[in-house]
Coordinates of C-alpha atoms in Angstrom, one line a residue:
X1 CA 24.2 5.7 -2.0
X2 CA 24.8 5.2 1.6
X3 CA 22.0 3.8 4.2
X4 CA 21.7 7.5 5.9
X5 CA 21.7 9.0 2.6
X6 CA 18.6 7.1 1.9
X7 CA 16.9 7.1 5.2
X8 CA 17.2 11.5 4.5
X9 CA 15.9 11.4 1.7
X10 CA 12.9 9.1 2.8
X11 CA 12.7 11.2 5.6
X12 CA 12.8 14.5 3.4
X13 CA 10.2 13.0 0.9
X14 CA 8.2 12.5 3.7
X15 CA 7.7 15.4 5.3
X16 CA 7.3 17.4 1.7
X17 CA 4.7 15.0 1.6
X18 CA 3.0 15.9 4.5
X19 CA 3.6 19.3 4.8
X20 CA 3.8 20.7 0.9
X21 CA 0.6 22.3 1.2
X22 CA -1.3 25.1 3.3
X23 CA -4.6 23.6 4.9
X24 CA -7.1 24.5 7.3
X25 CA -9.4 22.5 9.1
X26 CA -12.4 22.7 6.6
X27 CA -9.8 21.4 3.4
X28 CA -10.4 17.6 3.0
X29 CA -11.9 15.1 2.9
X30 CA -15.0 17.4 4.0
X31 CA -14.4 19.2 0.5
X32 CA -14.3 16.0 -1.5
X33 CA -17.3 15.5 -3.7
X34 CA -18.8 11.9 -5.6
X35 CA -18.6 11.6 -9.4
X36 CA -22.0 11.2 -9.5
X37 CA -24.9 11.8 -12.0
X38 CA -29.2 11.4 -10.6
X39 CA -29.8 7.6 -9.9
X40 CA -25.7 6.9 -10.3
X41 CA -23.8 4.5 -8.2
X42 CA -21.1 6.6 -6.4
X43 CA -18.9 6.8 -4.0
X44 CA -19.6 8.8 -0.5
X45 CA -17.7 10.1 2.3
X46 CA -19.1 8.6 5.9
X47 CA -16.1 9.3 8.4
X48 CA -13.2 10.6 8.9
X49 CA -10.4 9.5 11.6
X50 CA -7.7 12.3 12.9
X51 CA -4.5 10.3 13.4
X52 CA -1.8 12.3 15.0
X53 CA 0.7 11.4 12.5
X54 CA 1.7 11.0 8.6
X55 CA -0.4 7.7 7.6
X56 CA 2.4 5.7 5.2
X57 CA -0.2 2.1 4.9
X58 CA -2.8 0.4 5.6
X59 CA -4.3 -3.0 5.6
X60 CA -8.0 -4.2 7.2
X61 CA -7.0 -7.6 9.7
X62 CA -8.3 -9.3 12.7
X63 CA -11.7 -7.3 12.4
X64 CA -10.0 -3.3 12.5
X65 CA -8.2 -1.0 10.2
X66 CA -4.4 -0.7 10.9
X67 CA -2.6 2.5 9.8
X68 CA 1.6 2.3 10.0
X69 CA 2.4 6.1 11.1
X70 CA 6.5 6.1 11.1
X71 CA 7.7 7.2 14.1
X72 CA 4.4 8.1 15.4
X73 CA 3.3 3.9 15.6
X74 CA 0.7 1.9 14.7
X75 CA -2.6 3.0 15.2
X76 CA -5.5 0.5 15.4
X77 CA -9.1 1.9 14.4
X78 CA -12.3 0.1 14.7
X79 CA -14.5 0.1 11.7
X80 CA -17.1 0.4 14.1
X81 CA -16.6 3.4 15.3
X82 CA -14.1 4.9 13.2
X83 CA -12.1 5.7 16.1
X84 CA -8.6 4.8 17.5
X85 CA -9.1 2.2 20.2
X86 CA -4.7 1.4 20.2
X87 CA -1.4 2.7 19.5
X88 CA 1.4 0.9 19.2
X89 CA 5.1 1.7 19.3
X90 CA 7.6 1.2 17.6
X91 CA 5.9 2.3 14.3
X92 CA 6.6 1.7 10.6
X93 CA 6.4 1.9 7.0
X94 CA 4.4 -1.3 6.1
X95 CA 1.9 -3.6 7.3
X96 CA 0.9 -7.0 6.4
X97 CA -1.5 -9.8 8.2
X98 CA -0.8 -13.3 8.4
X99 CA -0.3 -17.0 10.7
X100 CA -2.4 -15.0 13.2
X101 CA -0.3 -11.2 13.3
X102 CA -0.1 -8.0 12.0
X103 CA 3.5 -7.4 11.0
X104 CA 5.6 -4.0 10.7
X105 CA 9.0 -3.2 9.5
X106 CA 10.8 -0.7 11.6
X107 CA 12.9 0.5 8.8
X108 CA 15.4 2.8 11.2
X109 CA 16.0 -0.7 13.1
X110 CA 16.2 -3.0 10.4
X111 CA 13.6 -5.4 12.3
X112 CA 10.4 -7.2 11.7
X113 CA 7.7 -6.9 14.1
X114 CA 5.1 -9.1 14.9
X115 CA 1.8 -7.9 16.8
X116 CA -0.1 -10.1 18.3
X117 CA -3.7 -8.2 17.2
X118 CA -5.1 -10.0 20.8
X119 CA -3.5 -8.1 23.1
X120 CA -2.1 -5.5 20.4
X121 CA 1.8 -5.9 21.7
X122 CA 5.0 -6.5 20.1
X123 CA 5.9 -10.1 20.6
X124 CA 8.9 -10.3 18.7
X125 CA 11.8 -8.7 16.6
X126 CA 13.3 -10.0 13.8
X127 CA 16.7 -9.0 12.2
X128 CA 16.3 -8.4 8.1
X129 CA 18.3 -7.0 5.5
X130 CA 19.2 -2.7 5.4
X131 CA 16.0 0.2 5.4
X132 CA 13.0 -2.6 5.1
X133 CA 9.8 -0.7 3.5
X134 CA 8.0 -3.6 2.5
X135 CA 6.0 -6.9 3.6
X136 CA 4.2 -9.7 1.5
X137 CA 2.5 -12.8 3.0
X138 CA 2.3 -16.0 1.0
X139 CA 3.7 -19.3 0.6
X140 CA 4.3 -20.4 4.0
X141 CA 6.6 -17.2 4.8
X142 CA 6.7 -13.5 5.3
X143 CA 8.7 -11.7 2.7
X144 CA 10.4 -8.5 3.7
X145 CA 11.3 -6.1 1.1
X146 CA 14.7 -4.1 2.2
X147 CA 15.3 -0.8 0.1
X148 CA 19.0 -0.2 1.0
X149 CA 20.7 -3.8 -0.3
X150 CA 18.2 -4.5 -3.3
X151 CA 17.5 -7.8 -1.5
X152 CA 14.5 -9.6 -0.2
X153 CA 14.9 -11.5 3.3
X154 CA 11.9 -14.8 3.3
X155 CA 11.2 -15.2 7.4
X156 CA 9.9 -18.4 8.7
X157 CA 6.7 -17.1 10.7
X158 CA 7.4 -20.5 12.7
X159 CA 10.8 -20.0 13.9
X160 CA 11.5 -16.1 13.3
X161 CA 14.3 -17.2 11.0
X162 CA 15.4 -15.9 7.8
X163 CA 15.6 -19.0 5.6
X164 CA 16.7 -16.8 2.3
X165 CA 17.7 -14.0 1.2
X166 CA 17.3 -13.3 -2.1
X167 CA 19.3 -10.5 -4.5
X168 CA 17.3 -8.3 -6.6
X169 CA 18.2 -5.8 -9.1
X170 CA 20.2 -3.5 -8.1
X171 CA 19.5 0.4 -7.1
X172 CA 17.0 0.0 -4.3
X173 CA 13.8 -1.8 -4.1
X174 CA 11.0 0.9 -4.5
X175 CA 9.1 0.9 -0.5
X176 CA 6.2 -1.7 0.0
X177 CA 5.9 -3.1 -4.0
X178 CA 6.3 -6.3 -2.8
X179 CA 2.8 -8.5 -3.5
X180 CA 2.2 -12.6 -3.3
X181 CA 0.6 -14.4 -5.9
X182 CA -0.4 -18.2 -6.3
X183 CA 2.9 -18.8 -7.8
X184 CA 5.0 -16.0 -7.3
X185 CA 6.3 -13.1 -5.5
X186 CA 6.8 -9.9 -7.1
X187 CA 8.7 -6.7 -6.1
X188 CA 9.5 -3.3 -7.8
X189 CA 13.5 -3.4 -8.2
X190 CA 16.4 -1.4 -9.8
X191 CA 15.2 1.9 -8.3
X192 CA 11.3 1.5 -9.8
X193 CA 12.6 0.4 -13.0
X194 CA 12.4 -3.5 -12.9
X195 CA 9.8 -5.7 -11.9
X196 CA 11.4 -8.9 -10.9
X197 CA 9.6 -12.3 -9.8
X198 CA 10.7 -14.6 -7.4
X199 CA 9.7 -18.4 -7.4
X200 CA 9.0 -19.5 -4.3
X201 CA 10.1 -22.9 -4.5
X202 CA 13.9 -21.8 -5.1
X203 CA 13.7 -18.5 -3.5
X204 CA 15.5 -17.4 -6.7
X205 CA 14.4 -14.4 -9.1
X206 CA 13.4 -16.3 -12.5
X207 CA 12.1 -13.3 -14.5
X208 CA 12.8 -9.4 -14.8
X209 CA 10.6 -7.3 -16.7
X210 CA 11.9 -3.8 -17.1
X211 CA 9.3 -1.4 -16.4
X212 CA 10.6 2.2 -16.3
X213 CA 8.4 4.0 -13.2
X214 CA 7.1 1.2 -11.7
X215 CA 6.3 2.2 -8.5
X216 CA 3.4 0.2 -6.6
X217 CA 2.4 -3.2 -6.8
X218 CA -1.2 -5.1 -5.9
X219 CA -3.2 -8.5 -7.1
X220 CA -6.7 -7.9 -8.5
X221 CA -8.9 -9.7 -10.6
X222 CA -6.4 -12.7 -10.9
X223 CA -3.6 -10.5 -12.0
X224 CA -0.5 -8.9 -10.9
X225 CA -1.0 -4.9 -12.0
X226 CA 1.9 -2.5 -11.6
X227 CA 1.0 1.6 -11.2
X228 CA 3.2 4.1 -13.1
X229 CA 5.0 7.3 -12.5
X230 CA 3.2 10.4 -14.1
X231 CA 1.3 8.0 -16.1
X232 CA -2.4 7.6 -17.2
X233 CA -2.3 4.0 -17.8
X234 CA -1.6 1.0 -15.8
X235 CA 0.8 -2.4 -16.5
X236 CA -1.1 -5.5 -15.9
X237 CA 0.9 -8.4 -16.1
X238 CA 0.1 -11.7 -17.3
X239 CA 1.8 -14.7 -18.6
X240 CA 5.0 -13.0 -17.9
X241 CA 4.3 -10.1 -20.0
X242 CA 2.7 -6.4 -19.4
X243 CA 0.1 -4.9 -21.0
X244 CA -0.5 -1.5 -20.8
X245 CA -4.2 -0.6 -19.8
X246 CA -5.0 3.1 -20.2
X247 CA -7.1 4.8 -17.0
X248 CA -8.1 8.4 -18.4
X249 CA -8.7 10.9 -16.0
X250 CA -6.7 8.9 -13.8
X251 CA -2.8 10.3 -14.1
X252 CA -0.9 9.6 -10.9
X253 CA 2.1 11.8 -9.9
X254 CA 5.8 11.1 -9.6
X255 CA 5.0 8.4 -6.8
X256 CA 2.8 6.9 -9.0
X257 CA -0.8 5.6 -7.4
X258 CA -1.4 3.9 -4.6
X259 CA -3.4 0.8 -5.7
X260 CA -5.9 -1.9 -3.9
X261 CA -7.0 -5.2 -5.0
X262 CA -8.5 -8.6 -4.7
X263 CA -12.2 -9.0 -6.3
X264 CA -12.0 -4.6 -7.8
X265 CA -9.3 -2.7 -8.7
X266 CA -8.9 0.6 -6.9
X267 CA -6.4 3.6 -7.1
X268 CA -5.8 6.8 -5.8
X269 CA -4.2 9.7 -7.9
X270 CA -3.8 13.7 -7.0
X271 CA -7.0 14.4 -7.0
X272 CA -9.4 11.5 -7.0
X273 CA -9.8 7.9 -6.1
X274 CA -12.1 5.5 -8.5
X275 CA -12.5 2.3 -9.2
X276 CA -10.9 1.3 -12.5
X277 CA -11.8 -2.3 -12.8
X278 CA -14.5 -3.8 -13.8
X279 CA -15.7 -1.4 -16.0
X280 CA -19.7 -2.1 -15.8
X281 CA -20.9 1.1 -17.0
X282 CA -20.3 2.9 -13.2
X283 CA -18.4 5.8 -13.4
X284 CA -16.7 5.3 -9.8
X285 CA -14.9 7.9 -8.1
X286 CA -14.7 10.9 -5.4
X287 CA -12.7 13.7 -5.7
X288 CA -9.8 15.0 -3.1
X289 CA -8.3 18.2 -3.2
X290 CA -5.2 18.1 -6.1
X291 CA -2.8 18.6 -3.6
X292 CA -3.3 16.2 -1.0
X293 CA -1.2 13.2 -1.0
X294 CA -3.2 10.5 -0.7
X295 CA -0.6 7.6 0.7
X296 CA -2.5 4.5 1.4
X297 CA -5.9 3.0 0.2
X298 CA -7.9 0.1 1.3
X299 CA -11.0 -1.9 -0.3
X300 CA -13.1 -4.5 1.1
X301 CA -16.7 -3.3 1.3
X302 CA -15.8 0.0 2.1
X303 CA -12.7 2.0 1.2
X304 CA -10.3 3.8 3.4
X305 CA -7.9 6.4 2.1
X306 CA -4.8 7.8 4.1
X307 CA -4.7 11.4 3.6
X308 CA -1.6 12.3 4.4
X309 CA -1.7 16.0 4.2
X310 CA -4.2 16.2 6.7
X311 CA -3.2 13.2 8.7
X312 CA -6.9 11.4 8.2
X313 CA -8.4 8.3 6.9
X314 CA -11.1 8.9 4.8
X315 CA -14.5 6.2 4.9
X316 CA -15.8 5.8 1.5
X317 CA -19.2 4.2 0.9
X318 CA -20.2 2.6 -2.6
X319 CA -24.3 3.8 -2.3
X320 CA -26.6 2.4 -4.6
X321 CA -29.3 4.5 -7.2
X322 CA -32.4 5.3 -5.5
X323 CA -35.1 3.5 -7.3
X324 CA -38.4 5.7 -7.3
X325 CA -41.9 4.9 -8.4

């Protein structure tokens, strides 16, 4: 498939995305309702932030919420105001924070960007491989994942260099499933049918795990888990080995969730978002409406979900049971 075959049909799926259903300004996140029974812990809307363009990720840095909006830039929010206080051009697909920057892949460009979050400006560009959608940080580098030549470029954040580039499986690398571990790095190859793993020590792939509809990647709870195409279940991989873990209710579309880690696991699915791990009894969760696209989600005392249907990020709150006398 040729490079502006691909960037059409990214471009396509995108706007479907964004534009596949009829809404008016009272449809969503103002109709989405908590999971919730008398003296539950659930899950609450508290803001929401207009944007100005299809929201494509996330990631909470430097003390604000970053939203990549394609061609639309980078918009900067502050958590304590839940408004947009920058915006910054070029824009992108992915977003990642690390040796003091916010970077950005301008996927029409091939580049890296690095933003210094001080002054919120582009300080540099850097070359990388063909139709970049994704960005790790971890082990002393920056790891760009580039969808068009199955290959992952590993940037010195030092010099600006590419010191490796490292083949994949071939058939495209499915955009941002690219995540860092302690010892690893591990992206979603082969067209979202692979999951390979990358030692960082050789910059060489030592293990692929065929995983048919892998589609998004993150690191929770000590382990690498893997969301599925039109699937009611999660892959959680340990040991080198994946492990299905069913999520009822919780059946993601053709895209497959969007997933958050670190210390809780989080997804959002057509319809809801919920917290699937740990399981302490909580039944977690907030419903959207079924036919919003919900592109991006964020956890780390609150959570913040990219709507893109209605081009908002939605403020979730965990609040606590009222204990009465």
């Amino acid at each position: 498939m040729t490079r502006t075959t691909r960037l059409l049909l990214l471009a396509a799926a995108l706007v479907a995305l964004a534009s596949g259903v009829a809404l008016d300004s009272a449809t969503g996140a103002s109709r989405a309702g908590p999971e919730k029974r008398t003296g539950a812990t659930a899950l609450q809307v508290v803001a929401t932030t207009q944007l100005g363009g299809a929201p494509s990720g996330m990631i909470m840095a430097s003390g604000a919420l970053w939203v990549s909006l394609g061609i639309d830039g980078i918009a900067r929010i502050d958590p304590a105001t839940n408004q947009i206080v920058a915006r910054i051009r070029p824009g992108g697909v992915s977003l990642a924070a690390g040796f003091g920057s916010i970077w950005a892949v301008d996927i029409f460009a091939d580049v890296l960007l690095r933003i210094d979050p001080g002054t919120n400006r582009i300080t540099d560009r850097i070359p990388v491989g063909g139709m970049p959608t994704g960005i790790a940080i971890g082990h002393g580098s920056v790891w760009v994942a580039n969808q068009l030549d199955s290959t992952v470029s590993r940037i010195s954040p030092e010099t600006g260099r590419t010191v490796a580039m490292i083949q994949l499986d071939r058939g495209g690398i499915w955009p941002d499933a690219i995540v860092t571990t302690s010892g690893a790095v591990w992206a979603v190859a082969g067209d979202g049918n692979v999951v390979d793993r990358i030692r960082p020590d050789t910059s060489t792939v030592d293990l692929r795990i065929p995983l048919r509809g892998a589609r998004a990647l993150t690191v929770a709870l000590g382990s690498v888990w893997v969301g599925i195409a039109n699937s009611a279940a999660l892959l959680r991989i340990r040991g080198g080995e994946a492990e299905r873990i069913a999520i009822p209710g919780n059946r993601a579309g053709g895209l497959g969730p969007q997933l958050a880690g670190g210390d809780a696991l989080w997804l959002a699915v057509p319809g809801r978002v919920a917290r699937v791990r740990p399981v302490n009894g909580d039944k977690l969760g907030i419903r959207f409406p079924a036919g919003h696209y919900l592109s991006a989600i964020v956890a780390g005392g609150d959570v913040w979900v990219a709507d893109q249907s209605t081009e908002r990020i939605v403020r979730l709150t965990v609040t606590k049971p009222v204990r009465t006398p």
